[in-house]
Tab-separated table of C-alpha atoms and ligand atoms in Angstrom:
chain	number	residue	atom	x	y	z
A	1	MET	CA	-26.551	17.857	-2.372
A	2	LYS	CA	-25.627	13.919	-1.897
A	3	ARG	CA	-22.505	13.416	0.183
A	4	PHE	CA	-21.854	9.690	-1.520
A	5	ILE	CA	-22.463	7.616	-4.678
A	6	THR	CA	-22.236	4.410	-4.902
A	7	ASN	CA	-24.479	3.595	-7.925
A	8	ILE	CA	-21.918	2.128	-10.475
A	9	GLU	CA	-20.918	-1.329	-11.632
A	10	ILE	CA	-17.826	-2.751	-10.373
A	11	PRO	CA	-14.946	-2.536	-13.017
A	12	LYS	CA	-14.983	-6.134	-14.981
A	13	LYS	CA	-11.161	-5.736	-15.757
A	14	TRP	CA	-8.204	-4.188	-13.858
A	15	TYR	CA	-5.935	-1.738	-15.842
A	16	ASN	CA	-2.631	-2.663	-16.700
A	17	VAL	CA	-0.285	-0.140	-16.458
A	18	LEU	CA	3.162	-1.748	-17.719
A	19	PRO	CA	2.257	-0.689	-21.543
A	20	ASP	CA	2.009	2.973	-21.249
A	21	LEU	CA	4.646	3.708	-18.946
A	22	PRO	CA	7.100	6.405	-20.085
A	23	LYS	CA	9.792	3.534	-20.571
A	24	PRO	CA	9.934	-0.256	-19.293
A	25	LEU	CA	11.020	-0.820	-16.039
A	26	ASP	CA	14.351	-2.727	-15.217
A	27	PRO	CA	14.216	-6.315	-14.904
A	28	PRO	CA	14.421	-7.203	-11.197
A	29	LEU	CA	17.392	-9.050	-10.359
A	30	ASN	CA	18.131	-12.514	-8.741
A	31	PRO	CA	19.676	-12.024	-5.434
A	32	GLN	CA	22.378	-14.672	-5.927
A	33	THR	CA	23.528	-14.578	-9.835
A	34	GLY	CA	23.039	-10.445	-10.401
A	35	LYS	CA	21.106	-11.223	-13.566
A	36	PRO	CA	16.995	-11.004	-14.694
A	37	LEU	CA	15.136	-12.723	-13.058
A	38	SER	CA	13.460	-15.731	-14.514
A	39	PRO	CA	10.069	-16.663	-14.419
A	40	GLU	CA	11.387	-20.257	-12.370
A	41	ASP	CA	13.061	-17.951	-10.021
A	42	LEU	CA	9.573	-17.250	-8.651
A	43	SER	CA	7.552	-20.024	-9.372
A	44	PRO	CA	8.450	-21.439	-5.326
A	45	LEU	CA	6.672	-18.595	-3.976
A	46	PHE	CA	3.944	-17.273	-6.083
A	47	PRO	CA	0.940	-19.143	-8.366
A	48	LYS	CA	1.552	-18.733	-12.560
A	49	ALA	CA	-0.729	-16.304	-12.875
A	50	LEU	CA	0.614	-13.642	-11.118
A	51	ILE	CA	3.570	-14.387	-12.759
A	52	GLU	CA	2.455	-13.471	-15.888
A	53	GLN	CA	0.825	-10.271	-14.450
A	54	GLU	CA	3.686	-8.978	-12.949
A	55	VAL	CA	5.517	-8.991	-16.364
A	56	SER	CA	1.990	-8.490	-18.975
A	57	GLN	CA	1.965	-6.171	-22.233
A	58	GLU	CA	-1.956	-6.807	-21.902
A	59	ARG	CA	-3.061	-2.963	-20.745
A	60	TRP	CA	-6.548	-4.798	-19.685
A	61	ILE	CA	-6.670	-7.916	-17.642
A	62	GLU	CA	-10.443	-9.143	-17.022
A	63	ILE	CA	-11.043	-9.988	-13.523
A	64	PRO	CA	-12.086	-13.291	-12.333
A	65	GLU	CA	-16.302	-13.982	-11.724
A	66	GLU	CA	-14.999	-15.913	-8.426
A	67	VAL	CA	-13.364	-12.637	-7.192
A	68	LEU	CA	-15.883	-10.079	-8.649
A	69	ASN	CA	-18.183	-12.313	-6.473
A	70	ILE	CA	-16.567	-11.403	-3.451
A	71	TYR	CA	-15.396	-7.792	-4.259
A	72	SER	CA	-19.214	-7.283	-4.459
A	73	LEU	CA	-19.309	-7.677	-0.394
A	74	TRP	CA	-17.942	-4.147	-0.228
A	75	ARG	CA	-17.324	-2.881	-3.771
A	76	PRO	CA	-17.671	-0.380	-5.620
A	77	THR	CA	-17.078	1.733	-2.501
A	78	PRO	CA	-18.869	5.183	-2.424
A	79	LEU	CA	-17.047	8.213	-3.486
A	80	TYR	CA	-17.371	10.902	-0.960
A	81	ARG	CA	-17.833	14.787	-1.263
A	82	ALA	CA	-16.348	16.061	1.595
A	83	PHE	CA	-18.778	18.936	1.946
A	84	GLY	CA	-17.534	19.402	5.886
A	85	LEU	CA	-13.822	19.903	5.199
A	86	GLU	CA	-14.182	22.068	2.521
A	87	LYS	CA	-16.423	24.027	4.621
A	88	ALA	CA	-14.003	24.351	7.488
A	89	LEU	CA	-11.177	25.353	5.287
A	90	ASP	CA	-13.720	27.313	3.661
A	91	THR	CA	-11.952	26.849	0.269
A	92	PRO	CA	-13.006	26.768	-3.144
A	93	ALA	CA	-11.756	23.502	-4.110
A	94	ARG	CA	-14.319	20.763	-4.222
A	95	ILE	CA	-12.929	17.649	-2.697
A	96	TYR	CA	-13.342	13.695	-3.575
A	97	TYR	CA	-12.765	10.971	-1.402
A	98	LYS	CA	-12.596	7.078	-1.711
A	99	TYR	CA	-14.084	5.436	0.874
A	100	GLU	CA	-11.819	2.338	1.452
A	101	GLY	CA	-12.456	1.753	4.886
A	102	ALA	CA	-15.621	-0.203	3.735
A	103	SER	CA	-14.128	-3.432	3.111
A	104	PRO	CA	-14.644	-6.181	6.004
A	105	ALA	CA	-10.911	-5.985	7.249
A	106	GLY	CA	-10.941	-2.217	7.012
A	107	SER	CA	-8.467	-1.011	4.455
A	108	HIS	CA	-8.091	-1.500	0.288
A	109	LYS	CA	-5.419	-4.376	1.221
A	110	PRO	CA	-8.797	-7.025	0.481
A	111	ASN	CA	-8.566	-5.889	-2.987
A	112	THR	CA	-5.422	-8.012	-4.018
A	113	ALA	CA	-5.418	-10.370	-1.290
A	114	VAL	CA	-8.858	-11.714	-2.855
A	115	ALA	CA	-7.191	-11.582	-5.871
A	116	GLN	CA	-4.304	-13.667	-4.959
A	117	ALA	CA	-5.878	-16.055	-2.841
A	118	TYR	CA	-8.185	-17.195	-6.033
A	119	TYR	CA	-5.220	-17.838	-8.280
A	120	ASN	CA	-3.221	-19.410	-5.523
A	121	TYR	CA	-6.131	-21.609	-4.921
A	122	LYS	CA	-6.753	-22.167	-8.885
A	123	GLU	CA	-3.567	-23.645	-9.058
A	124	GLY	CA	-4.086	-26.267	-5.853
A	125	ILE	CA	-1.937	-24.482	-3.463
A	126	LYS	CA	-3.405	-24.996	-0.078
A	127	ARG	CA	-1.917	-22.754	2.252
A	128	LEU	CA	-0.444	-19.102	1.777
A	129	THR	CA	2.467	-17.873	3.934
A	130	THR	CA	2.919	-14.040	4.844
A	131	GLU	CA	4.249	-11.463	7.454
A	132	THR	CA	2.587	-8.607	8.435
A	133	GLY	CA	3.685	-5.407	10.833
A	134	ALA	CA	1.089	-4.176	12.522
A	135	GLY	CA	-1.453	-6.767	10.983
A	136	GLN	CA	-3.424	-4.740	8.335
A	137	TRP	CA	-2.138	-7.060	5.135
A	138	GLY	CA	-2.530	-10.397	7.543
A	139	SER	CA	-5.993	-9.172	8.477
A	140	ALA	CA	-6.532	-9.159	4.805
A	141	LEU	CA	-5.381	-12.338	4.115
A	142	ALA	CA	-6.940	-14.164	6.756
A	143	PHE	CA	-10.121	-12.683	5.222
A	144	ALA	CA	-9.738	-13.962	1.746
A	145	THR	CA	-7.882	-17.152	1.623
A	146	LYS	CA	-11.161	-18.288	4.000
A	147	PHE	CA	-13.579	-17.879	1.129
A	148	PHE	CA	-10.978	-20.466	-0.861
A	149	GLY	CA	-10.452	-22.687	1.917
A	150	LEU	CA	-7.196	-22.369	1.964
A	151	LYS	CA	-5.229	-21.856	5.257
A	152	CYS	CA	-3.184	-18.868	5.936
A	153	THR	CA	0.132	-18.354	8.333
A	154	VAL	CA	1.246	-14.850	9.092
A	155	TYR	CA	4.347	-14.033	10.757
A	156	MET	CA	3.718	-11.128	12.856
A	157	VAL	CA	6.920	-8.824	14.383
A	158	LYS	CA	6.960	-9.725	18.286
A	159	VAL	CA	6.473	-6.153	19.471
A	160	SER	CA	3.451	-5.780	17.697
A	161	TYR	CA	2.332	-9.173	18.517
A	162	HIS	CA	2.307	-8.499	22.305
A	163	GLN	CA	1.193	-4.325	21.602
A	164	LYS	CA	-1.184	-4.963	19.156
A	165	PRO	CA	-3.665	-7.650	19.957
A	166	TYR	CA	-6.549	-6.681	18.259
A	167	ARG	CA	-5.883	-6.972	14.508
A	168	ARG	CA	-4.047	-10.307	15.667
A	169	THR	CA	-7.739	-11.675	16.962
A	170	MET	CA	-8.892	-10.761	13.674
A	171	MET	CA	-6.651	-12.465	12.060
A	172	GLU	CA	-7.145	-15.454	14.199
A	173	VAL	CA	-10.970	-14.937	14.427
A	174	TRP	CA	-10.939	-15.479	10.271
A	175	GLY	CA	-9.372	-18.892	10.812
A	176	ALA	CA	-5.419	-17.915	10.320
A	177	GLU	CA	-2.328	-19.270	12.722
A	178	VAL	CA	-0.141	-16.170	14.067
A	179	PHE	CA	3.021	-16.653	15.113
A	180	PRO	CA	4.953	-13.731	16.737
A	181	SER	CA	8.655	-13.505	14.673
A	182	PRO	CA	10.741	-14.389	15.071
A	183	SER	CA	9.064	-17.625	16.098
A	184	ASP	CA	10.592	-21.442	16.690
A	185	LYS	CA	8.689	-22.493	13.528
A	186	THR	CA	11.109	-21.882	11.120
A	187	LYS	CA	14.843	-22.168	10.616
A	188	THR	CA	15.575	-18.022	10.439
A	189	GLY	CA	13.977	-17.763	13.799
A	190	LYS	CA	15.381	-20.355	15.895
A	191	ALA	CA	19.129	-19.364	15.050
A	192	ILE	CA	18.629	-15.709	15.774
A	193	LEU	CA	16.277	-16.817	19.072
A	194	GLU	CA	19.222	-18.663	19.610
A	195	LYS	CA	21.884	-15.695	20.244
A	196	ASP	CA	18.995	-13.535	21.161
A	197	PRO	CA	15.837	-14.779	22.875
A	198	ASP	CA	14.557	-11.411	23.226
A	199	ASN	CA	14.518	-9.998	19.553
A	200	PRO	CA	11.781	-7.742	19.169
A	201	GLY	CA	11.016	-8.714	15.422
A	202	SER	CA	11.299	-6.477	12.133
A	203	LEU	CA	9.528	-6.901	9.011
A	204	GLY	CA	12.525	-7.911	7.545
A	205	ILE	CA	13.316	-11.087	9.674
A	206	ALA	CA	9.186	-11.828	9.300
A	207	ILE	CA	9.835	-12.014	5.377
A	208	SER	CA	12.566	-14.448	5.864
A	209	GLU	CA	10.648	-16.411	7.798
A	210	ALA	CA	7.121	-16.857	6.147
A	211	VAL	CA	9.465	-17.153	2.564
A	212	GLU	CA	11.327	-19.797	4.228
A	213	ASP	CA	8.079	-21.439	5.162
A	214	ALA	CA	6.631	-21.635	1.408
A	215	VAL	CA	9.701	-22.612	-0.241
A	216	SER	CA	10.014	-25.844	2.600
A	217	SER	CA	6.651	-26.770	2.718
A	218	PRO	CA	4.484	-28.588	-0.171
A	219	ASP	CA	1.326	-27.074	-1.666
A	220	THR	CA	2.075	-23.698	0.290
A	221	HIS	CA	2.289	-20.075	-1.711
A	222	TYR	CA	4.045	-16.897	-0.141
A	223	SER	CA	1.523	-14.088	-0.713
A	224	LEU	CA	2.909	-9.913	-0.806
A	225	GLY	CA	0.643	-6.728	0.035
A	226	SER	CA	2.559	-3.919	-1.898
A	227	VAL	CA	5.126	-2.990	-3.987
A	228	LEU	CA	4.471	-5.556	-6.744
A	229	ASN	CA	3.223	-4.712	-10.442
A	230	HIS	CA	0.500	-7.479	-9.614
A	231	VAL	CA	-0.785	-5.876	-6.508
A	232	LEU	CA	-0.947	-2.217	-8.233
A	233	LEU	CA	-2.833	-3.648	-10.692
A	234	HIS	CA	-5.627	-5.450	-8.744
A	235	GLN	CA	-5.979	-1.797	-6.591
A	236	THR	CA	-6.404	0.230	-9.700
A	237	VAL	CA	-10.253	-1.052	-9.026
A	238	ILE	CA	-9.984	1.951	-7.311
A	239	GLY	CA	-9.146	4.698	-9.456
A	240	LEU	CA	-11.298	2.585	-12.349
A	241	GLU	CA	-14.514	2.890	-9.847
A	242	ALA	CA	-13.492	6.862	-8.716
A	243	LYS	CA	-13.346	7.410	-12.602
A	244	GLU	CA	-16.985	6.375	-13.497
A	245	GLN	CA	-18.203	7.696	-10.414
A	246	LEU	CA	-16.895	11.628	-11.062
A	247	LYS	CA	-18.221	11.150	-14.374
A	248	LEU	CA	-21.663	10.698	-13.244
A	249	LEU	CA	-20.888	14.086	-11.803
A	250	ASN	CA	-19.588	15.826	-14.681
A	251	GLU	CA	-16.417	16.079	-12.631
A	252	TYR	CA	-12.433	15.093	-13.278
A	253	PRO	CA	-9.754	15.651	-10.966
A	254	ASP	CA	-6.921	18.524	-11.194
A	255	VAL	CA	-5.179	16.277	-8.469
A	256	VAL	CA	-5.227	13.012	-7.475
A	257	ILE	CA	-3.279	12.105	-3.886
A	258	GLY	CA	-2.756	9.584	-2.163
A	259	CYS	CA	-0.339	8.387	1.162
A	260	CYS	CA	2.702	5.905	-0.438
A	261	GLY	CA	3.914	3.146	1.868
A	262	GLY	CA	5.070	0.661	-0.633
A	263	GLY	CA	2.464	2.772	-3.045
A	264	SER	CA	-0.072	0.018	-3.837
A	265	ASN	CA	-3.325	1.876	-2.589
A	266	LEU	CA	-1.629	5.033	-4.439
A	267	GLY	CA	-1.239	2.911	-7.922
A	268	GLY	CA	-4.622	1.974	-7.062
A	269	ILE	CA	-5.848	5.390	-7.296
A	270	ALA	CA	-3.601	7.215	-9.501
A	271	LEU	CA	-2.590	4.544	-12.025
A	272	PRO	CA	-5.904	4.781	-14.273
A	273	PHE	CA	-5.819	9.039	-14.226
A	274	TYR	CA	-2.276	8.353	-15.169
A	275	ALA	CA	-3.343	6.341	-18.825
A	276	ASP	CA	-5.206	9.644	-19.180
A	277	LYS	CA	-2.214	11.968	-18.240
A	278	ALA	CA	-0.173	10.071	-20.580
A	279	ASN	CA	-2.811	10.540	-23.277
A	280	GLY	CA	-1.892	14.287	-22.619
A	281	LYS	CA	-4.569	15.370	-20.042
A	282	ASN	CA	-3.861	18.058	-17.436
A	283	VAL	CA	-3.802	16.208	-14.028
A	284	ARG	CA	-1.542	15.807	-11.518
A	285	LEU	CA	-0.445	12.987	-9.038
A	286	MET	CA	0.779	13.005	-5.558
A	287	ALA	CA	2.427	10.552	-3.685
A	288	VAL	CA	2.779	11.283	0.313
A	289	GLU	CA	4.927	10.084	2.678
A	290	PRO	CA	6.500	10.618	6.380
A	291	LYS	CA	8.992	12.384	6.919
A	292	ALA	CA	10.026	9.688	9.058
A	293	CYS	CA	10.685	7.491	6.373
A	294	PRO	CA	10.908	9.623	3.151
A	295	THR	CA	11.806	7.205	0.551
A	296	LEU	CA	10.473	9.180	-2.260
A	297	THR	CA	11.864	12.890	-1.227
A	298	LYS	CA	14.738	11.564	0.457
A	299	GLY	CA	15.940	8.081	-1.145
A	300	ILE	CA	18.267	7.539	-3.999
A	301	PHE	CA	16.763	5.385	-7.017
A	302	ALA	CA	18.473	2.442	-7.384
A	303	TYR	CA	18.585	-1.955	-7.431
A	304	ASP	CA	18.246	-2.354	-3.386
A	305	PHE	CA	16.960	-5.879	-1.493
A	306	GLY	CA	13.126	-5.783	-0.544
A	307	ASP	CA	14.239	-7.431	2.976
A	308	THR	CA	16.717	-6.559	5.428
A	309	ALA	CA	17.752	-10.517	4.977
A	310	LYS	CA	18.639	-9.895	1.047
A	311	MET	CA	16.427	-13.116	0.379
A	312	THR	CA	14.033	-11.059	-1.822
A	313	PRO	CA	15.377	-10.287	-5.532
A	314	LEU	CA	16.934	-6.545	-6.673
A	315	MET	CA	14.627	-4.153	-7.645
A	316	ARG	CA	15.026	-1.042	-8.794
A	317	MET	CA	13.390	1.493	-7.058
A	318	TYR	CA	13.383	4.786	-4.405
A	319	THR	CA	15.094	3.282	-1.295
A	320	LEU	CA	16.560	4.411	1.853
A	321	GLY	CA	18.480	1.430	1.887
A	322	HIS	CA	17.449	-2.325	2.982
A	323	ASN	CA	18.844	-2.178	6.268
A	324	PHE	CA	17.245	1.342	7.294
A	325	VAL	CA	15.109	0.803	10.433
A	326	PRO	CA	12.763	3.769	10.578
A	327	PRO	CA	11.485	5.533	13.832
A	328	SER	CA	8.377	3.614	15.580
A	329	ILE	CA	5.988	5.970	13.834
A	330	HIS	CA	2.288	5.092	14.249
A	331	ALA	CA	1.932	4.892	10.394
A	332	GLY	CA	3.256	1.518	10.287
A	333	GLY	CA	1.908	1.071	6.827
A	334	LEU	CA	3.876	3.533	6.055
A	335	ARG	CA	7.565	2.403	7.303
A	336	TYR	CA	8.979	0.582	4.496
A	337	HIS	CA	12.704	1.211	2.955
A	338	GLY	CA	11.641	1.051	-0.443
A	339	ASP	CA	8.421	2.245	-3.079
A	340	ALA	CA	6.877	-0.032	-5.930
A	341	PRO	CA	8.761	0.252	-9.499
A	342	ILE	CA	6.098	1.826	-11.111
A	343	ILE	CA	5.338	4.535	-8.654
A	344	SER	CA	9.486	5.051	-8.549
A	345	LEU	CA	9.480	5.309	-12.137
A	346	LEU	CA	6.793	7.725	-12.382
A	347	VAL	CA	8.537	9.698	-9.732
A	348	LYS	CA	12.052	9.502	-11.185
A	349	GLU	CA	10.536	10.885	-14.602
A	350	LYS	CA	8.417	13.594	-12.833
A	351	ILE	CA	5.070	12.689	-13.664
A	352	MET	CA	4.045	12.245	-10.203
A	353	GLU	CA	5.205	14.645	-7.449
A	354	ALA	CA	6.032	13.527	-3.883
A	355	VAL	CA	5.727	15.115	-0.606
A	356	ALA	CA	6.566	14.168	3.161
A	357	TYR	CA	4.995	15.162	6.137
A	358	SER	CA	6.032	14.547	10.592
A	359	GLN	CA	3.479	12.684	12.652
A	360	THR	CA	2.009	15.587	14.424
A	361	GLU	CA	1.107	17.564	11.329
A	362	VAL	CA	-0.489	14.241	10.097
A	363	PHE	CA	-2.448	13.681	13.305
A	364	GLU	CA	-4.090	17.520	13.290
A	365	ALA	CA	-4.931	16.895	9.801
A	366	ALA	CA	-6.898	13.513	10.638
A	367	LEU	CA	-8.282	15.286	13.638
A	368	LEU	CA	-10.094	18.234	11.094
A	369	PHE	CA	-11.427	14.884	9.443
A	370	ALA	CA	-12.961	12.971	11.766
A	371	ARG	CA	-14.574	16.534	12.936
A	372	THR	CA	-16.000	17.395	10.322
A	373	GLU	CA	-16.208	14.090	7.640
A	374	GLY	CA	-17.250	11.698	10.679
A	375	PHE	CA	-14.578	8.807	9.757
A	376	ILE	CA	-11.911	8.225	11.586
A	377	PRO	CA	-8.796	7.895	9.478
A	378	ALA	CA	-5.943	5.300	9.739
A	379	PRO	CA	-2.629	7.480	10.524
A	380	GLU	CA	-1.600	6.394	6.997
A	381	THR	CA	-4.495	7.885	4.963
A	382	SER	CA	-3.899	10.820	6.903
A	383	HIS	CA	-0.636	11.535	5.421
A	384	ALA	CA	-2.857	12.170	2.479
A	385	ILE	CA	-5.637	14.327	4.345
A	386	LYS	CA	-2.865	16.270	4.955
A	387	ALA	CA	-1.760	16.779	1.592
A	388	VAL	CA	-4.936	17.355	0.516
A	389	ILE	CA	-5.926	20.335	3.591
A	390	ASP	CA	-2.444	22.374	2.174
A	391	GLU	CA	-3.691	21.738	-1.686
A	392	ALA	CA	-6.835	23.292	-0.557
A	393	THR	CA	-5.731	26.180	1.389
A	394	LYS	CA	-3.867	26.755	-1.625
A	395	ALA	CA	-6.752	27.142	-3.943
A	396	LYS	CA	-8.190	29.336	-1.495
A	397	GLU	CA	-5.487	31.363	-1.817
A	398	GLU	CA	-5.589	31.669	-5.234
A	399	LYS	CA	-8.540	31.953	-5.312
A	400	LYS	CA	-8.879	29.241	-7.571
A	401	GLU	CA	-11.662	26.457	-8.275
A	402	LYS	CA	-9.736	22.854	-7.680
A	403	VAL	CA	-11.178	19.692	-7.895
A	404	ILE	CA	-9.093	17.264	-5.473
A	405	LEU	CA	-9.571	13.219	-5.606
A	406	PHE	CA	-7.834	11.423	-2.550
A	407	ASN	CA	-7.745	8.035	-1.152
A	408	PHE	CA	-9.319	7.552	1.975
A	409	SER	CA	-7.116	3.794	2.176
A	410	GLY	CA	-8.187	2.352	5.561
A	411	HIS	CA	-10.324	3.156	9.234
A	412	GLY	CA	-8.495	4.186	12.311
A	413	LEU	CA	-10.793	2.104	15.032
A	414	LEU	CA	-7.490	-0.025	15.401
A	415	ASP	CA	-5.627	2.741	15.679
A	416	LEU	CA	-7.493	4.380	18.532
A	417	SER	CA	-3.880	4.253	20.704
A	418	ALA	CA	-2.250	6.607	18.746
A	419	TYR	CA	-5.063	9.169	18.447
A	420	ASP	CA	-4.656	8.469	22.397
A	421	ALA	CA	-1.009	9.500	22.163
A	422	TYR	CA	-1.646	12.303	20.385
A	423	LEU	CA	-4.543	13.661	22.286
A	424	ARG	CA	-2.153	12.903	25.266
A	425	GLY	CA	0.199	15.450	23.677
A	426	GLU	CA	2.752	12.163	24.150
A	427	LEU	CA	3.208	12.236	19.705
A	428	LYS	CA	6.823	12.956	18.382
A	429	ASP	CA	7.853	14.043	15.200
A	430	TYR	CA	11.083	12.451	13.851
A	431	GLU	CA	13.209	13.938	10.809
A	432	LEU	CA	15.352	12.360	9.720
A	433	SER	CA	19.049	14.079	9.275
A	434	GLU	CA	21.279	13.352	6.348
A	435	GLU	CA	23.985	12.017	8.424
A	436	GLU	CA	21.446	9.110	9.003
A	437	ILE	CA	20.082	9.093	5.786
A	438	LYS	CA	23.521	8.914	4.478
A	439	LYS	CA	24.836	6.048	5.998
A	440	SER	CA	21.658	4.076	5.344
A	441	LEU	CA	22.403	4.700	1.888
A	442	SER	CA	25.287	3.741	1.832
A	443	GLU	CA	24.947	0.046	1.757
A	444	ILE	CA	23.038	0.089	-1.400
A	445	GLU	CA	25.882	2.239	-2.815
A	446	LYS	CA	28.156	-0.732	-1.957
A	447	LEU	CA	26.048	-2.875	-4.258
A	448	ALA	CA	27.246	-0.555	-6.915
A	449	ILE	CA	24.013	-1.267	-9.272
A	450	ARG	CA	22.415	1.818	-10.352
B	1	PLP	C1	-0.756	-0.608	4.446
B	1	PLP	C2	-1.914	0.437	4.332
B	1	PLP	C3	-1.127	1.542	3.754
B	1	PLP	C4	0.368	1.162	2.748
B	1	PLP	O1	0.630	0.631	1.749
B	1	PLP	P1	0.647	1.135	0.178
B	1	PLP	O2	1.016	-0.236	-0.322
B	1	PLP	O3	1.455	2.272	0.147
B	1	PLP	O4	-0.751	1.308	0.164
B	1	PLP	C5	-2.171	2.376	3.303
B	1	PLP	N1	-3.156	2.681	4.336
B	1	PLP	C6	-3.679	1.849	4.516
B	1	PLP	C7	-4.673	1.721	5.494
B	1	PLP	C8	-2.851	0.453	4.984
B	1	PLP	O5	-3.231	-0.640	5.404
């Protein structure tokens, strides 16, 4: 009864889902002209290689040797069989999870951070800017840039900067400069501080600052940790490895589950299985989100901005509106108002299912997992775990053998304050009222581009 396997090779290619989608994605639109975006629109922000990957129709894209070399620090990640959880649930289901907490930053995010740092370095870029909320993405990029001698500037939402100092420290340990946002480093930040010196910041403001910094500095680009096609592409190493590992066990999943913020770790585990589904294989794919930010289950499929400041291109996706500010649940990584266009299309076409849970039931699931499997999951990851538990319980009721695969997107060792709040009974559930959702959606309806 071996509990995990690692003995496979790291994939040499990423899987690009674009040529296999049921229909082409609607093009992103230039926010000024409302016309489809041209590659030149993106070149002040991203290197050519990534702009090409964003629209590539090649099914397989070679992973550069230098990227593979850094991946080999923690990849292939182990695939675990959740014997402890299965036993606790007394389920006939066999549960497997891919442990992405094994990376130095503790989540799946370095899979794309390393690739993005590499392509920027290859094109002569010297510095990357980005935004971060609780710090998972900022720390992944800080870690990745170090390997290519790039500088890294992170605009961290001010409340998190002060409330969650440990990820900020991680970023600084890896040599990044971290500014609380709004900062006095950009025009956007200065203008906000002038009016409101105590502004607590938001992801929308931090994005605007990071983009402004990149556009106005030579040799500097901007980097995004989720949502975009090239980010999901890089994350497919997760699902490709899982497939090989399951093959060694003569297993194939009936259902593949991932939590969904912007959709990158979910895309990473699910898209390689979608490839089989597109060829007729019977496999369910499932996105799990918080009830406090129910983009896929309560949002609409429409063109919307990626940020509050309306600086980013318009993308067609499930969204709650670019002005939507979700309640401050502890799964900070799942608080984005939109979703990856790829994931959105699959949900829209009913190829992928979506479910939503509230915070306390998610932490209850997290505790059961930690007490049966040992690993303490990130609050984001715990959403996937709650869905797994429900699927395994259903399998028991139906007396059905079922193979469940999920992505363990990251560990929760820097989220212990959230566990503390749960254990003290201080955690609240937030369910949005229909009115709140309607109000936020009316903003996009005004854009009138469906
Ligand atoms: C950032 C993050 C997420 C959410 O981002 P996706 O792009 O949806 O994957 C989920 N889990 C962890 C651990 C994260 O750090």
